[in-house]
Coordinates of C-alpha atoms in Angstrom, one line a residue:
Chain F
X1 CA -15.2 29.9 -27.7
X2 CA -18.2 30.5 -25.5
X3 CA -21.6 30.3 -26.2
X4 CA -24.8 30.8 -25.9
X5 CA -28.4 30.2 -26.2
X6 CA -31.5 31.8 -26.7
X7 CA -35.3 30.8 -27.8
X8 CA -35.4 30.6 -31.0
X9 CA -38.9 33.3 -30.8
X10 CA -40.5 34.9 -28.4
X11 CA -44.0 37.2 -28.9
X12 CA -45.6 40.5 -26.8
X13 CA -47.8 43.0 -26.5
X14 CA -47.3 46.3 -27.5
X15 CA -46.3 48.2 -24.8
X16 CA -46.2 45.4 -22.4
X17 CA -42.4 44.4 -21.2
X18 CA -40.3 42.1 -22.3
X19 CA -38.0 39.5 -20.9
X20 CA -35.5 38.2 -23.3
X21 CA -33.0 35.4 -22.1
X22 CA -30.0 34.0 -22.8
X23 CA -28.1 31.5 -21.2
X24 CA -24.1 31.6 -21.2
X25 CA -22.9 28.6 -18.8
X26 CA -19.7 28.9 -19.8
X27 CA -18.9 32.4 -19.8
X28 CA -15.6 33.2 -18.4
X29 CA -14.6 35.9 -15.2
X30 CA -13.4 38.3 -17.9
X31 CA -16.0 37.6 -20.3
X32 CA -19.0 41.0 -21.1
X33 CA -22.2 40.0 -22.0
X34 CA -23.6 42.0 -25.3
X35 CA -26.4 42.4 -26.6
X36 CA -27.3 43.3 -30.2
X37 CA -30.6 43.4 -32.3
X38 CA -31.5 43.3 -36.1
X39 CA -34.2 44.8 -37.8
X40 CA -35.8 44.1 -41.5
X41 CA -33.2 44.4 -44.1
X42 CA -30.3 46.4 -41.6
X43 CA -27.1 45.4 -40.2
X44 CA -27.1 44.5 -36.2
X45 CA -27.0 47.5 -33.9
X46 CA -25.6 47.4 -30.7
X47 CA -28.2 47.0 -27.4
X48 CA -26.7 47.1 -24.5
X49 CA -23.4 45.6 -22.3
X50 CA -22.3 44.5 -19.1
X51 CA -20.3 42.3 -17.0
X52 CA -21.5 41.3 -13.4
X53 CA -23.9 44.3 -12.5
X54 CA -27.3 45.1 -14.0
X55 CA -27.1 47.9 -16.6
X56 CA -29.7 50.3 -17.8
X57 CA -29.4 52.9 -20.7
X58 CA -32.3 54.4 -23.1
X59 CA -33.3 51.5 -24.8
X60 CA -33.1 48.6 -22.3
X61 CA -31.9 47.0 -19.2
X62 CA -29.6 43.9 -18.4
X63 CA -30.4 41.9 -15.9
X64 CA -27.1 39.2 -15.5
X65 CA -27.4 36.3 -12.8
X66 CA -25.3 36.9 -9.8
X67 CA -23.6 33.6 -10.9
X68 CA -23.2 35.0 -14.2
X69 CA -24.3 32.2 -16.5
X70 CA -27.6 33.4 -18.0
X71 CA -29.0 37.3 -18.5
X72 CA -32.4 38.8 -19.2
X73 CA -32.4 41.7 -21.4
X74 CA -35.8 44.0 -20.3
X75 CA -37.5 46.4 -22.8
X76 CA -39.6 47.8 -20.4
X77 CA -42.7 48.1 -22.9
X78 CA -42.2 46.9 -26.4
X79 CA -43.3 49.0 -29.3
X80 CA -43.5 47.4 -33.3
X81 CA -40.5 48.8 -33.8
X82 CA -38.9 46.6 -31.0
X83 CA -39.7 43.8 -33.6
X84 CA -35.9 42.4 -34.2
X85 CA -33.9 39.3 -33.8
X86 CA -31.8 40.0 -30.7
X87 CA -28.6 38.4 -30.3
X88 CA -26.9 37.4 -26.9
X89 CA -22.8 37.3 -27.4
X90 CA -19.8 37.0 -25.0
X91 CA -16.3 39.2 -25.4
X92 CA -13.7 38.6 -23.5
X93 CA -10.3 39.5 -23.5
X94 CA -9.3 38.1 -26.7
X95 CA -12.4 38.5 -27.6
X96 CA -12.3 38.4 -31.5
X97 CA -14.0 35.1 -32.4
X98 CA -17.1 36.4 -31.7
X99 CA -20.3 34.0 -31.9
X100 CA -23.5 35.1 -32.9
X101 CA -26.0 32.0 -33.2
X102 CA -28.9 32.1 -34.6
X103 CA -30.5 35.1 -31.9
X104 CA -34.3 35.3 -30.7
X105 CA -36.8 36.5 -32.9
X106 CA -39.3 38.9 -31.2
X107 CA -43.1 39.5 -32.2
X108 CA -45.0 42.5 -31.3
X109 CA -48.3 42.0 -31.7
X110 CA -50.4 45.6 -31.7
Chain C
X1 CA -20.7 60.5 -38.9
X2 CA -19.1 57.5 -37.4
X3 CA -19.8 54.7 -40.0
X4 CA -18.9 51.7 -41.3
X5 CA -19.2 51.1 -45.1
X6 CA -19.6 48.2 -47.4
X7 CA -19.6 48.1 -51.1
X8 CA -21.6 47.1 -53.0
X9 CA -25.2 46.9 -51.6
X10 CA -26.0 44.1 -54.0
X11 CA -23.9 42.0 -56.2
X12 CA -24.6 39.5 -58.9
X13 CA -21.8 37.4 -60.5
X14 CA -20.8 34.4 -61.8
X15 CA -19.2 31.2 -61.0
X16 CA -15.4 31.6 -60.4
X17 CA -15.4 35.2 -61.3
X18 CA -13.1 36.9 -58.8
X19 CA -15.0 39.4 -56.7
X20 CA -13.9 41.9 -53.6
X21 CA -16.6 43.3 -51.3
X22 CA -14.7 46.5 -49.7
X23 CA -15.3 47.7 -46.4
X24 CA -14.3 50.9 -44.9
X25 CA -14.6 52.4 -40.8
X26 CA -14.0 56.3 -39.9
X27 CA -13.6 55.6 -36.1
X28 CA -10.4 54.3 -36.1
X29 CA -11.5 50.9 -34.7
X30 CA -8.8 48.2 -34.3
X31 CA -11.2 45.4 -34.9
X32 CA -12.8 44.4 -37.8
X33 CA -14.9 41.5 -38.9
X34 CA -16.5 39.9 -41.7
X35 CA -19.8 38.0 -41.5
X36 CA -22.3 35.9 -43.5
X37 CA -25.8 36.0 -42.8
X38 CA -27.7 33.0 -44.3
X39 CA -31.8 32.0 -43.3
X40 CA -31.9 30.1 -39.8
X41 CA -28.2 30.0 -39.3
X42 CA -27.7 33.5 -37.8
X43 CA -24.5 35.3 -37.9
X44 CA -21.2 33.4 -39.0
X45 CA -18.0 34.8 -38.8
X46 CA -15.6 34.4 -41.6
X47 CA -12.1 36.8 -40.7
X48 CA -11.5 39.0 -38.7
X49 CA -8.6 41.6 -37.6
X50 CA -7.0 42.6 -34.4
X51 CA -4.9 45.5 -36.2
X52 CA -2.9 46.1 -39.4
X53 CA -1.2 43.2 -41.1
X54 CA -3.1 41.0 -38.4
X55 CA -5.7 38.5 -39.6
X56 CA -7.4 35.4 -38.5
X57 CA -10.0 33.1 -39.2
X58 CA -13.8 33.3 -37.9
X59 CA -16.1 29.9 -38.2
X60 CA -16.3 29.8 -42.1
X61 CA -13.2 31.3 -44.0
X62 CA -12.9 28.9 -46.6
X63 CA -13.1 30.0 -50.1
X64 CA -13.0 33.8 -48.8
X65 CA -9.6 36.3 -48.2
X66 CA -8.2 39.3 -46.5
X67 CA -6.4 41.7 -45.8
X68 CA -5.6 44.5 -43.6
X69 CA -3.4 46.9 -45.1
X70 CA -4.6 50.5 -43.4
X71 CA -6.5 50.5 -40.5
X72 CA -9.6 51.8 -41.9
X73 CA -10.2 49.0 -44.7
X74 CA -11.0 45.7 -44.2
X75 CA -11.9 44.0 -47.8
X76 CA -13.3 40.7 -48.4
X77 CA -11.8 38.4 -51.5
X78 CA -13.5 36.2 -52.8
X79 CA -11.0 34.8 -55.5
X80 CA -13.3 32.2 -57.1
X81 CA -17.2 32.2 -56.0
X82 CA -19.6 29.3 -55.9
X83 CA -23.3 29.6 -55.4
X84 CA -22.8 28.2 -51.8
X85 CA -21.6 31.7 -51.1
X86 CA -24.6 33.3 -52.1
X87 CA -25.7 35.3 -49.0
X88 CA -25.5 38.1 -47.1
X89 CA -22.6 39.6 -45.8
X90 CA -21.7 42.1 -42.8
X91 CA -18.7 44.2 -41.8
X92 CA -18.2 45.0 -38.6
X93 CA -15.8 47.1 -36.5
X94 CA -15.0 48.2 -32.9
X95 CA -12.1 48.9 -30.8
X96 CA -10.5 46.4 -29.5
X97 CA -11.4 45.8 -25.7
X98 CA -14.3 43.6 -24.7
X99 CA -16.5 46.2 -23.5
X100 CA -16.4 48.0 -26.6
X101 CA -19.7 48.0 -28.8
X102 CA -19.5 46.1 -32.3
X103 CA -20.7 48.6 -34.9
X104 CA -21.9 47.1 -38.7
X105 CA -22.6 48.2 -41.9
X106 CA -26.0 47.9 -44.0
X107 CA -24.8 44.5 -45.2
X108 CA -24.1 43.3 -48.7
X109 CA -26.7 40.5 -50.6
X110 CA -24.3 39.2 -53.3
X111 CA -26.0 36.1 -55.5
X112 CA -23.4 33.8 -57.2
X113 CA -25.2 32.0 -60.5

C-alpha cells in the first residue's frame, strides 16, 4: 500500500501562508493525492484532491510535483481556525486500504 | 443533509462484554471504513467495504467484526473487548472511485475497564 510522509508539526502566522508537504515516492500512475484535516474533538474532513495538475478550491491549493512523488498543500493565509492535523493520503484504483499515518500538526500562532 | 452517523458518542464497558458501534451513511456511498484513532499513531484502518456482503481487512482488524448487510450500514462488532481497544473510533464512507472525497462521522470515544 502506498505511503506517505509528512512532518510530524509545523507552526505560522496568522494570516501568513502556509506550505504543508508530503512526500509520496511511491505513488502509483493511477494513484490521487488527498488531503484531509482534523480539528479538536471532530472527525477528518475532506481538503482537497488531485492527480498530476495543481488544484485550487475555497479552502486551499495543491501544488503536486511534475514527477508526482511529493505535494505541497497551500493555505494561502492561515487563520486559528486553520489549526488541524492535516493528513496526506493516496487512492488509487483499488483504493480501499487507505493509510492515514500519523498527519502534520499545524500551529497558528495569533 | 448528507451525513454519516455513528452511535454512540461515548461508550463505557467492560472487559469481554460484547459491544456494536453502528454506523449509518444517507449518500448512498459504496465505501465504507472503520477507523481507530489512538495518541501519536494517527488513523488506523480496521475494515472496510467495497459494497454489500463485501468486506475486508484494514491494518488492525483483530478482535473487531463486520458486516455489510444494506448499503447504508456499516456496524463495528466487537464480540469480546479488552482495554487495548480503548480509543477512538471513526466511520467513514464515499463512493467508490479514487477521486471521490472520504466523508466521516463525529467519531466514537469508547473506554473498555
Amino acid at each position: 500500500d502506498a505511503k506517505t510522509t509528512q512532518p510530524n508539526s509545523m507552526e505560522s502566522n496568522e494570516e501568513e501562508p502556509v506550505h504543508l508537504p508530503c512526500n509520496h515516492s511511491t505513488i502509483s500512475g493511477t494513484d490521487y493525492i488527498h488531503w484531509y484535516r482534523q480539528l479538536p474533538s471532530q472527525g477528518p474532513e475532506y481538503v482537497i484532491h488531485g492527480l498530476t495538475s495543481n488544484v485550487n478550491n475555497r479552502m486551499a491549493s495543491l501544488a503536486i510535483a511534475e514527477d508526482r512523488k511529493s505535494s505541497t498543500l497551500i493555505l494561502h493565509r492561515a487563520t486559528l481556525r486553520d489549526a488541524a492535523v492535516y493528513y496526506c493520503i493516496l487512492r488509487g484504483i483499488y483504493g480501499n486500504k487507505l493509510v492515514f499515518g500519523a498527519g502534520t500538526i499545524l500551529r497558528v500562532k495569533s | 443533509e448528507a451525513q454519516v452517523t455513528q452511535n454512540p458518542r461515548y461508550l463505557i464497558t467492560v472487559t469481554g462484554k460484547k459491544l456494536t458501534v453502528t454506523c449509518s451513511q444517507n449518500m448512498n456511498h459504496e465505501y465504507m471504513s472503520w477507523y481507530r484513532q489512538d495518541p501519536g499513531l494517527g488513523l488506523r484502518q480496521i475494515y472496510y467495504s467495497m459494497n454489500v456482503e463485501v468486506t475486508d481487512k484494514g491494518d488492525v482488524p483483530e478482535g473487531y467484526k463486520v458486516s455489510r448487510k444494506e448499503k447504508r450500514n456499516f456496524p463495528l462488532i466487537l464480540e469480546s473487548p479488552s482495554p487495548n481497544q480503548t480509543s477512538l473510533y471513526f466511520c467513514a464512507s464515499s463512493h467508490g472511485q479514487s477521486n471521490e472525497k472520504l466523508f466521516f462521522g463525529s467519531g466514537t470515544q469508547l473506554s473498555v475497564l
